[in-house]
Coordinates of C-alpha atoms in Angstrom, one line a residue:
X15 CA 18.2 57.8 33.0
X16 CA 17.4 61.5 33.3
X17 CA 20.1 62.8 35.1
X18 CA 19.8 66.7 34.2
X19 CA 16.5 66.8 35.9
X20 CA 17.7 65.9 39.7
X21 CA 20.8 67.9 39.1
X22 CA 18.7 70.7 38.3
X23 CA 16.3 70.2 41.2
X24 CA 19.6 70.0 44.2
X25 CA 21.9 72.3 42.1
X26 CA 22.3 74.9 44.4
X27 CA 22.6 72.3 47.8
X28 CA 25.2 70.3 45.5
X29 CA 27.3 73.9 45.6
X30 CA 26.5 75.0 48.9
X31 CA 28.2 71.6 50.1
X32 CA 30.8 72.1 47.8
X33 CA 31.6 75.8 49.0
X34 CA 31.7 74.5 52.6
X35 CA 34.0 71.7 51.9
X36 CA 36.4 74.2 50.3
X37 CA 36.4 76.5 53.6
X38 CA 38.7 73.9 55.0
X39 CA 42.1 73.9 54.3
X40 CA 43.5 70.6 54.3
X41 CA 46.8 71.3 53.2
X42 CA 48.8 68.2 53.3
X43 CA 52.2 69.6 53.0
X44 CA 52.0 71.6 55.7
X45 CA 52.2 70.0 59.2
X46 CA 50.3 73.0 60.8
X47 CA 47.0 71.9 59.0
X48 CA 47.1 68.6 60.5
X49 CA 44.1 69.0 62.1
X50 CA 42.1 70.4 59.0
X51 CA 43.3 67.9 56.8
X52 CA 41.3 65.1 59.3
X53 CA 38.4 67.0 59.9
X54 CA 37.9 66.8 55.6
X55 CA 38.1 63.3 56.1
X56 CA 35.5 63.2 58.6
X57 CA 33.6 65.5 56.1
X58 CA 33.8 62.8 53.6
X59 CA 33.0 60.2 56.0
X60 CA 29.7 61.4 56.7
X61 CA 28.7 62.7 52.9
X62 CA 28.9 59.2 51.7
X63 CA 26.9 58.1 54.2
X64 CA 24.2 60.6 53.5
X65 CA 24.7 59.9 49.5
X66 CA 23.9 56.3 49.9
X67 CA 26.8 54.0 51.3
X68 CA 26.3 51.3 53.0
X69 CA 29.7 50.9 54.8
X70 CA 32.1 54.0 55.8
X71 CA 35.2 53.9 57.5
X72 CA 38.1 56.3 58.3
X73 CA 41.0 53.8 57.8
X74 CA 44.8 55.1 59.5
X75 CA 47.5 55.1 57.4
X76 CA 51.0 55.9 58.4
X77 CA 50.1 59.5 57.6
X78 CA 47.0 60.9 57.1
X79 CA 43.5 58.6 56.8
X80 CA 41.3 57.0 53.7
X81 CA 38.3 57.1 53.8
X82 CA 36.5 54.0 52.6
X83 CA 32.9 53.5 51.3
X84 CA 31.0 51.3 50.0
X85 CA 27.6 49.6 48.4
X86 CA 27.4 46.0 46.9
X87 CA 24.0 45.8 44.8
X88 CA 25.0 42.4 44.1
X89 CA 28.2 40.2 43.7
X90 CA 27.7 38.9 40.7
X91 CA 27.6 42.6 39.2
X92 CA 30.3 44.3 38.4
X93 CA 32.2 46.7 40.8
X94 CA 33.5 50.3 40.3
X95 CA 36.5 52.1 42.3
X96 CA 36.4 55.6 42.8
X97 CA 39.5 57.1 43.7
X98 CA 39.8 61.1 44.9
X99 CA 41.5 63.1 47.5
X100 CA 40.4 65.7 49.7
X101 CA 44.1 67.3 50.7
X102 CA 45.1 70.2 48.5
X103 CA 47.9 72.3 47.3
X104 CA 49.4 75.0 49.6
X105 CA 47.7 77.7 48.6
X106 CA 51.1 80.3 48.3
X107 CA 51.4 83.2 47.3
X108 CA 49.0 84.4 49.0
X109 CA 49.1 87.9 47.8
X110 CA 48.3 86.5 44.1
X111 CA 45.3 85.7 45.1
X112 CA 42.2 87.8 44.3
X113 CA 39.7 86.6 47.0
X114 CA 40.9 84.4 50.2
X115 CA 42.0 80.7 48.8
X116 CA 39.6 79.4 51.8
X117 CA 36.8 81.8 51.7
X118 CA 34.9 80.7 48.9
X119 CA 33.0 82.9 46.5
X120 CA 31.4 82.5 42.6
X121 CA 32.4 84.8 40.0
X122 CA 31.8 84.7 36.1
X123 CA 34.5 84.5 33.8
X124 CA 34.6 84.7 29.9
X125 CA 34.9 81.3 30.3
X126 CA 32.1 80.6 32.8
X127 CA 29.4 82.9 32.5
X128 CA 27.4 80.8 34.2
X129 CA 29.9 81.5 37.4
X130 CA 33.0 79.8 38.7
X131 CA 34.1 78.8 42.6
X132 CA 37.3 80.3 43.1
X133 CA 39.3 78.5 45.8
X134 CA 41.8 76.2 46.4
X135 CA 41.3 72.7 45.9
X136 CA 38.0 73.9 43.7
X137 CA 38.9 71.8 40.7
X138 CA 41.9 69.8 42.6
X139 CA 40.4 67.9 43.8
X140 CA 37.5 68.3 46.1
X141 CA 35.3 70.0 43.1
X142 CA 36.3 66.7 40.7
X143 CA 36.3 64.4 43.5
X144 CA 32.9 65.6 45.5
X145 CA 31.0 65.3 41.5
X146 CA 31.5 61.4 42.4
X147 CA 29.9 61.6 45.7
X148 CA 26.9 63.8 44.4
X149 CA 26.5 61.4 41.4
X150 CA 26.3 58.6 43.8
X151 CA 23.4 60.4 45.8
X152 CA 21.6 60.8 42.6
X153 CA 22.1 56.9 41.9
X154 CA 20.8 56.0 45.3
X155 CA 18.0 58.2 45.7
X156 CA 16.2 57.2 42.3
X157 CA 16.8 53.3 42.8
X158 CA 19.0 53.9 39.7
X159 CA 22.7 52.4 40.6
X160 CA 23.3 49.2 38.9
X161 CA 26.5 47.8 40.2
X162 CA 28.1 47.3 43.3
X163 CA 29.8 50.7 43.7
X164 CA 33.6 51.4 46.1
X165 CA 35.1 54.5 47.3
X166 CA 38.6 55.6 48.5
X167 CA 39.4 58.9 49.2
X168 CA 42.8 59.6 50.1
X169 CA 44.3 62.7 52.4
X170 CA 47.9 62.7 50.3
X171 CA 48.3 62.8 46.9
X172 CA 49.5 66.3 46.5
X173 CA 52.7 64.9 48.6
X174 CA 53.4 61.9 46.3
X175 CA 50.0 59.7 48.2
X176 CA 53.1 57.8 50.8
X177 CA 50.9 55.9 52.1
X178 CA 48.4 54.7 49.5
X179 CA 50.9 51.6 48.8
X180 CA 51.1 50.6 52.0
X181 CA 47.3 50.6 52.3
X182 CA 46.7 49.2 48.8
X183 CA 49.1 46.4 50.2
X184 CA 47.1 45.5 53.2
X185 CA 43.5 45.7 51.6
X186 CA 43.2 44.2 48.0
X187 CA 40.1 42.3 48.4
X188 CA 38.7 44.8 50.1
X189 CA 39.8 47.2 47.2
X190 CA 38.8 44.2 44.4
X191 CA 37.3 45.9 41.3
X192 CA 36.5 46.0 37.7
X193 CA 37.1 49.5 36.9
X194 CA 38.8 52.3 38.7
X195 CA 37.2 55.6 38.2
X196 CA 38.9 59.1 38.7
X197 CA 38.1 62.5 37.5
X198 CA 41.2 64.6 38.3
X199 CA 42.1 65.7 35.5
X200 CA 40.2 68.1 32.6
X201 CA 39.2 68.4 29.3
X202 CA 40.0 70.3 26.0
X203 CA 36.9 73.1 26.6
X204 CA 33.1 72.9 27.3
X205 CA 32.2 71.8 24.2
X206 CA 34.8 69.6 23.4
X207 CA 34.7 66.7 25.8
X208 CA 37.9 64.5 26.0
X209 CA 38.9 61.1 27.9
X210 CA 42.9 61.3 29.6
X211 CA 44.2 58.0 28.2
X212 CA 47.8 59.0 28.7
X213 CA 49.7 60.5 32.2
X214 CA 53.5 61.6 32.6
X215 CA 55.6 60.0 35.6
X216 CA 57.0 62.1 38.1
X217 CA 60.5 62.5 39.4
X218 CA 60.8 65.1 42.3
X219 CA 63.9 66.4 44.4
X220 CA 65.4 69.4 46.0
X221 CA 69.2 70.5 45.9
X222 CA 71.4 72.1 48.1
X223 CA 74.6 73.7 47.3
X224 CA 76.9 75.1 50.2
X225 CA 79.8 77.2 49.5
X226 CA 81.5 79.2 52.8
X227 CA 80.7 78.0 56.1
X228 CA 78.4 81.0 57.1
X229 CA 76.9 84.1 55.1
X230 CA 79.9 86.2 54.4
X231 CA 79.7 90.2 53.8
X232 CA 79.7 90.9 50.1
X233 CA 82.3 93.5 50.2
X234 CA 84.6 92.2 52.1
X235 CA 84.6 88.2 50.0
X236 CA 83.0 88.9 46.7
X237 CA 85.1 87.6 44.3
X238 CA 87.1 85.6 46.5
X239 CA 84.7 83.1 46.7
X240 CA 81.8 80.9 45.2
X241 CA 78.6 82.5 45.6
X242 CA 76.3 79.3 46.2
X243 CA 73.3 81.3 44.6
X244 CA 75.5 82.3 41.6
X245 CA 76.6 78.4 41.1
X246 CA 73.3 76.6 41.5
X247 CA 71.9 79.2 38.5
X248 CA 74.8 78.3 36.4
X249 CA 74.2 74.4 37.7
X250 CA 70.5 74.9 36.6
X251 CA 71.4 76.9 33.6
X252 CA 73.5 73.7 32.5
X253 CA 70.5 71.5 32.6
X254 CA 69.3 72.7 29.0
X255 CA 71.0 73.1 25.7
X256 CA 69.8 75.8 22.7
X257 CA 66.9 73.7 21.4
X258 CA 65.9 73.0 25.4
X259 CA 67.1 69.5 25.3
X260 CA 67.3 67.9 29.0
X261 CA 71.4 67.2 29.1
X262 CA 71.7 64.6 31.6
X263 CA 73.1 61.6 30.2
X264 CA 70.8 59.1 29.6
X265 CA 67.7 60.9 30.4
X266 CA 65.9 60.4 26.9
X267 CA 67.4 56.6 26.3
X268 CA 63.8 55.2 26.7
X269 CA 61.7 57.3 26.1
X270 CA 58.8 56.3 24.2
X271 CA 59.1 58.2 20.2
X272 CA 55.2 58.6 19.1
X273 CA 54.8 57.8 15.5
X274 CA 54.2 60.3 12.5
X275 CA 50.3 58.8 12.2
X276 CA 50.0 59.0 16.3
X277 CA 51.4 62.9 16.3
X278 CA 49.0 63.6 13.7
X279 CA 46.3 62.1 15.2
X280 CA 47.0 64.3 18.4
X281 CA 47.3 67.2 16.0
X282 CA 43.6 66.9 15.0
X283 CA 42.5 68.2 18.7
X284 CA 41.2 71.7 18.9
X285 CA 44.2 73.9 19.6
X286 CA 45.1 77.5 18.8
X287 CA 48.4 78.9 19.7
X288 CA 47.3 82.8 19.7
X289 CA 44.6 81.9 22.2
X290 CA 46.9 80.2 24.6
X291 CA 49.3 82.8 24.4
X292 CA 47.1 85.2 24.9
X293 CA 45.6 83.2 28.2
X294 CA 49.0 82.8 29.7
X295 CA 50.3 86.7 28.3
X296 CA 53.0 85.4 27.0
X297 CA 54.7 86.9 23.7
X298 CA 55.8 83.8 22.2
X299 CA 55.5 79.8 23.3
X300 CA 58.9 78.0 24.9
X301 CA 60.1 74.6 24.5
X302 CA 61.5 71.5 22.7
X303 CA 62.4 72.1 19.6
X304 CA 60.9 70.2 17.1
X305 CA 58.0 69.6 19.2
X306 CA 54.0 71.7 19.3
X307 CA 52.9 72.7 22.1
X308 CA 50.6 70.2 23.2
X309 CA 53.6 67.3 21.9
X310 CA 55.4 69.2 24.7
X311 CA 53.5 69.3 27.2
X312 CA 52.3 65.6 26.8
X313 CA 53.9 62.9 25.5
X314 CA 58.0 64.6 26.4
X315 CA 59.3 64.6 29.3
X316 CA 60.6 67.5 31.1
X317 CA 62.3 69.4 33.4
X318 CA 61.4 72.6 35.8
X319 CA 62.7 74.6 38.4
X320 CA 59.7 74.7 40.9
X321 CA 61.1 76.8 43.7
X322 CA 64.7 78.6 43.9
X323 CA 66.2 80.6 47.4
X324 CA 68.9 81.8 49.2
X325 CA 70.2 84.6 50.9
X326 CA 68.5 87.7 51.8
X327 CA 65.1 88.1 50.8
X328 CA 63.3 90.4 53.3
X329 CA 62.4 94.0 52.8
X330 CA 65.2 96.7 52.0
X331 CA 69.1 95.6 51.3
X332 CA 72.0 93.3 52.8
X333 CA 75.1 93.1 51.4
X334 CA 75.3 89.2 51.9
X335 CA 76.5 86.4 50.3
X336 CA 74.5 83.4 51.6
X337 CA 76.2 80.0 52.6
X338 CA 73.3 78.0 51.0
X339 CA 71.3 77.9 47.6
X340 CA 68.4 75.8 47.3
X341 CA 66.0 74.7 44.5
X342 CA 63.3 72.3 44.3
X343 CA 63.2 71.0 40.7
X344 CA 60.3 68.6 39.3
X345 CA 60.9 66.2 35.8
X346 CA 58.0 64.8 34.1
X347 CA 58.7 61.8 32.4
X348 CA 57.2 59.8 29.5
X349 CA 56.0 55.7 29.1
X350 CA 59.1 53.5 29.5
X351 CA 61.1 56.3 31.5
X352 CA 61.3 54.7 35.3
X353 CA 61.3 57.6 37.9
X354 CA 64.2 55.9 40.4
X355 CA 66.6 55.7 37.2
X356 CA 65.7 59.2 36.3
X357 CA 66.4 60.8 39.7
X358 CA 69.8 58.6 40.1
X359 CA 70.6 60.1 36.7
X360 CA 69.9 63.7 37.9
X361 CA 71.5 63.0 41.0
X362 CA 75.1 62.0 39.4
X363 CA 74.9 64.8 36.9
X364 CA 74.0 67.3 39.1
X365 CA 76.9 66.7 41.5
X366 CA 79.3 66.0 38.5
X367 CA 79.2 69.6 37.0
X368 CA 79.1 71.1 40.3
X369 CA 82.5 73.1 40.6
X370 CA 84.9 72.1 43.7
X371 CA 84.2 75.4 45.3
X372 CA 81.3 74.5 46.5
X373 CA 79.1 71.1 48.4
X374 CA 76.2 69.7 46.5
X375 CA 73.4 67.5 48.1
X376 CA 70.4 66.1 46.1
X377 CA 67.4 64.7 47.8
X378 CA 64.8 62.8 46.3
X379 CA 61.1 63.7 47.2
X380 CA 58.8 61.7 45.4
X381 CA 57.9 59.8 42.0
X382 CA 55.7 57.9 39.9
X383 CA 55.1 56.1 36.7
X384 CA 53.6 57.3 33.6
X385 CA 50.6 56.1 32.7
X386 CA 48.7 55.0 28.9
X387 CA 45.1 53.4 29.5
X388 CA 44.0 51.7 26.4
X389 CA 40.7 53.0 24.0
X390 CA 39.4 49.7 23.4
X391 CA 38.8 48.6 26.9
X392 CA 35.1 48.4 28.2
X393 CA 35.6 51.5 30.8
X394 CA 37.1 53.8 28.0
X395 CA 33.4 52.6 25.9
X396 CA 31.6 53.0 29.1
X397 CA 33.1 56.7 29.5
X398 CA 32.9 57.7 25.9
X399 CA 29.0 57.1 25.5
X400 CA 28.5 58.6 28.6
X401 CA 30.0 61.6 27.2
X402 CA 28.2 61.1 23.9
X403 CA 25.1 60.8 26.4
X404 CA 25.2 64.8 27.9
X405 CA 27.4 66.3 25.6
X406 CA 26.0 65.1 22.7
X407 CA 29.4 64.5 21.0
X408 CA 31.9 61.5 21.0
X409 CA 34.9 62.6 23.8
X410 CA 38.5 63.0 21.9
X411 CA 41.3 60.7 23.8
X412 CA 44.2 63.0 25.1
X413 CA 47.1 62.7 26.3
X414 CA 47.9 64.7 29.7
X415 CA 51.1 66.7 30.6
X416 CA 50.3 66.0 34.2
X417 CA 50.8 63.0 36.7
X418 CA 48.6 60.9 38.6
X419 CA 51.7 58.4 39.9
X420 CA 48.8 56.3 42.0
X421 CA 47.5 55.1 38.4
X422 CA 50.2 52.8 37.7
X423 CA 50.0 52.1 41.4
X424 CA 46.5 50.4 41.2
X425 CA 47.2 48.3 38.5
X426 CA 50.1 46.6 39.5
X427 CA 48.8 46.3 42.7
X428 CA 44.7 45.5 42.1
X429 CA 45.2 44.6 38.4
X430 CA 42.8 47.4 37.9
X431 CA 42.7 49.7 34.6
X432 CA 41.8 53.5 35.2
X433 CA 39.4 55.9 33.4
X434 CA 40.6 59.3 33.6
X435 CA 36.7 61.3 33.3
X436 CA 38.0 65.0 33.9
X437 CA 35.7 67.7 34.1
X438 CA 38.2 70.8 34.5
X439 CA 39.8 73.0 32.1
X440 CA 43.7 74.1 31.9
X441 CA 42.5 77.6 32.3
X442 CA 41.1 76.3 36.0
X443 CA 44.8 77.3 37.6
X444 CA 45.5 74.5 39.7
X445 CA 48.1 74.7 41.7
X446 CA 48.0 78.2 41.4
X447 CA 46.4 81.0 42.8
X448 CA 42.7 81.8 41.6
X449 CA 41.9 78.4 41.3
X450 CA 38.6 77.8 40.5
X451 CA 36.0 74.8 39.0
X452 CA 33.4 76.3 36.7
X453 CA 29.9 75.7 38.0
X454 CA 28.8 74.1 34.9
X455 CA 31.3 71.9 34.5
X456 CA 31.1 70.7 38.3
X457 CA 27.0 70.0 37.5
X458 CA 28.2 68.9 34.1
X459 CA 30.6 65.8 35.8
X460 CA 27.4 65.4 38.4
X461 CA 24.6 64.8 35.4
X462 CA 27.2 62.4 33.3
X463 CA 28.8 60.1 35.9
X464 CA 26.0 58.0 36.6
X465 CA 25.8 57.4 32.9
X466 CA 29.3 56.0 32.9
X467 CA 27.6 53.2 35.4
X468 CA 24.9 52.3 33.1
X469 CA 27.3 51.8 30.3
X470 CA 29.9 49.8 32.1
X471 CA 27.6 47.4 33.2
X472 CA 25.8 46.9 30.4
X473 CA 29.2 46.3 28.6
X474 CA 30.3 44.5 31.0
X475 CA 27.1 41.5 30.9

């Protein structure tokens, strides 16, 4: 299977359709970009058509469509999932931003001299996701796919994928597979290809605190009563002790304790603190104590302040204090740690160190599972020798700091395990601004996919 060769023929169609799919901003979060957010569906639609599906559909959800594809070679051979979305972050602040978020361009880096596509949704996850649909094209048009081959691209998962369950419900046989298939995630660096065998869960939910019945002049009632801005810092403050311990009761009474052999076998990964502080400009690293860096940002959970406001913000001065504080506050949680118990235990803490000057309300977003995918199975094989088969090397298994809550979703409800094949890098910026998907690494995920076909069924026999 000679994979580099067509890549190399159609490399610069593969990002031309890439850049164009990026020009439309399909922010879910955001009601305003309803529209946009279907006409990337219908984008999808008609690329897996043209890459060699047999069956497409735009299916309705509650919220915003899947689109479904497919190609059976053959039932009695075995069938792979592939699972993406085509919704993105909000792109804010927009004023961080270098180059428009939806206006495309390629710029080297010290990391990609070979160029990178800065945009949002570059790496998460159109770039990771559209790498699939390319690789299928590539199976298709050389007669080289050998298994039956499903597709289901969803339009929510950077709002907590509502209606995914409902749709998994409803189609399971349609949805029947061996192996589920997702590259939205990364990997340690260029040359050192790794395999995600381990996701965080996800609790999410915003707070309010309300202290006077209106915004009150400062002169005239500071001192005299709660600041809600003041009291949800101290609130937030509360949620840490010295060594950056998480102090809501209960929060760590199942999580998962990793072994001395297991934390040294993580240790062996290619890691240098200097070079990540120096990435992030940062004088010195932050965290658990007790823990590394990568520990921290892996296998504990945690919890972060994603978004804090109140009062005046606008240009110039007011002398106000504001009648509400909010925050929006994320915790990433660890195997064993169940997201509804978690945000119940935030939810009573929170409210029970709030003072009785002021009204606290906590509203739960949304959650997930984490997620650990076993080494030994036939997809985790199938994945590492494809690896082994373009980069030459044998992929290291990691553990990620991020969450995927769908994961544990599919296999309770197909009974499905997931390979995690990520092609990004944590110096892509996701979520932030400057996003971008290295060139190399988006060809890279194209020329290696297919591999992880041949493998898995081969295995499979």
């Amino acid at each position: 299977m000679n994979t580099k060769s067509y890549v190399d023929q159609h490399k610069d169609r593969f990002i031309n359709e890439l850049i164009d799919l990026l020009k439309i901003p399909s922010i879910s979060a955001d009601p305003a970009y309803k529209d946009e957010v279907i006409k990337t569906s219908e984008v999808i639609k008609s690329s897996l058509e043209k890459a060699g599906c047999d069956r497409v559909e735009i299916c309705e959800t509650p919220g915003y469509p899947i689109v479904y594809g497919e190609k059976i070679v053959d039932k009695n051979l075995p069938t792979v999932l592939v699972y993406g979305h085509y919704d993105v972050q909000p792109p804010d602040p927009i004023n961080l931003w270098d180059s428009p978020p939806f206006e495309p361009v390629i710029k080297t880096t010290d990391i990609h001299p070979e160029g990178a596509i800065f945009a949002r949704g570059a790496c998460d996850d159109k770039g990771q996701m559209y790498m699939h649909v390319k690789a299928m094209e590539l199976m298709t048009a050389n007669d080289e796919l050998p298994c039956n081959v499903k597709f289901m691209i969803e339009g929510e998962e950077e709002v907590g994928s509502e209606s995914l369950g409902w749709f998994l419900e409803r189609n399971r046989e349609k949805l029947a597979n061996d192996v589920i298939l997702i590259s939205d995630t990364g990997m340690i660096a260029k040359d050192v290809p790794s395999i995600t065998t381990g996701l965080r869960g996800l609790s999410y939910v915003e707070v309010e605190v309300t202290g006077p019945n209106r915004d009150l002049h400062s002169g005239l009632y500071g001192g005299a009563v709660a600041n809600p801005i003041n009291i949800l810092c101290d609130m937030i403050a509360q949620l840490h002790d010295e060594n950056n311990h998480i102090t809501i009761p209960g929060f760590y009474d199942k999580v998962e304790e990793l072994s001395t052999e297991e934390r040294a076998e993580m240790a062996k990964a290619p890691f240098s603190q200097e070079n990540y502080n120096k990435a992030l400009d940062i004088a010195q690293e932050h965290g658990e104590k007790g823990y590394t860096t990568n520990e921290r940002n892996s296998i504990r959970p945690t919890l972060d302040v994603n978004g804090i406001w109140g009062g005046y913000t606008g240009e110039g001065a007011k002398t106000v204090i504001a009648s509400k504080a909010f925050a929006k506050i994320s915790m990433r949680l660890v195997p064993d740690q169940n997201w509804h118990e978690i945000t119940e235990l935030f939810q009573k803490h929170f409210e029970n160190i709030a003072p009785d000057s002021v009204k606290v309300k906590v509203k739960p977003h949304h959650g997930g599972t984490a997620y650990v995918t076993p080494i030994d199975s036939v997809g985790y094989q199938a994945a590492s020798a494809a690896y082994e088969d373009t980069f030459g090397k044998t992929p290291i298994p990691q553990r990620s700091g991020g969450s995927i809550p769908i994961v544990a979703l599919f296999e309770k409800e197909l009974n499905s395990k997931s390979i995690l094949m990520g092609f990004g890098l944590d110096s892509d910026a996701i979520h932030s601004p400057n996003e971008h998907f290295g060139v190399w690494n988006y060809l890279k995920g194209i020329e290696t996919i297919p591999h992880f076909y041949k493998h898995f069924t081969a295995m499979s026999k």
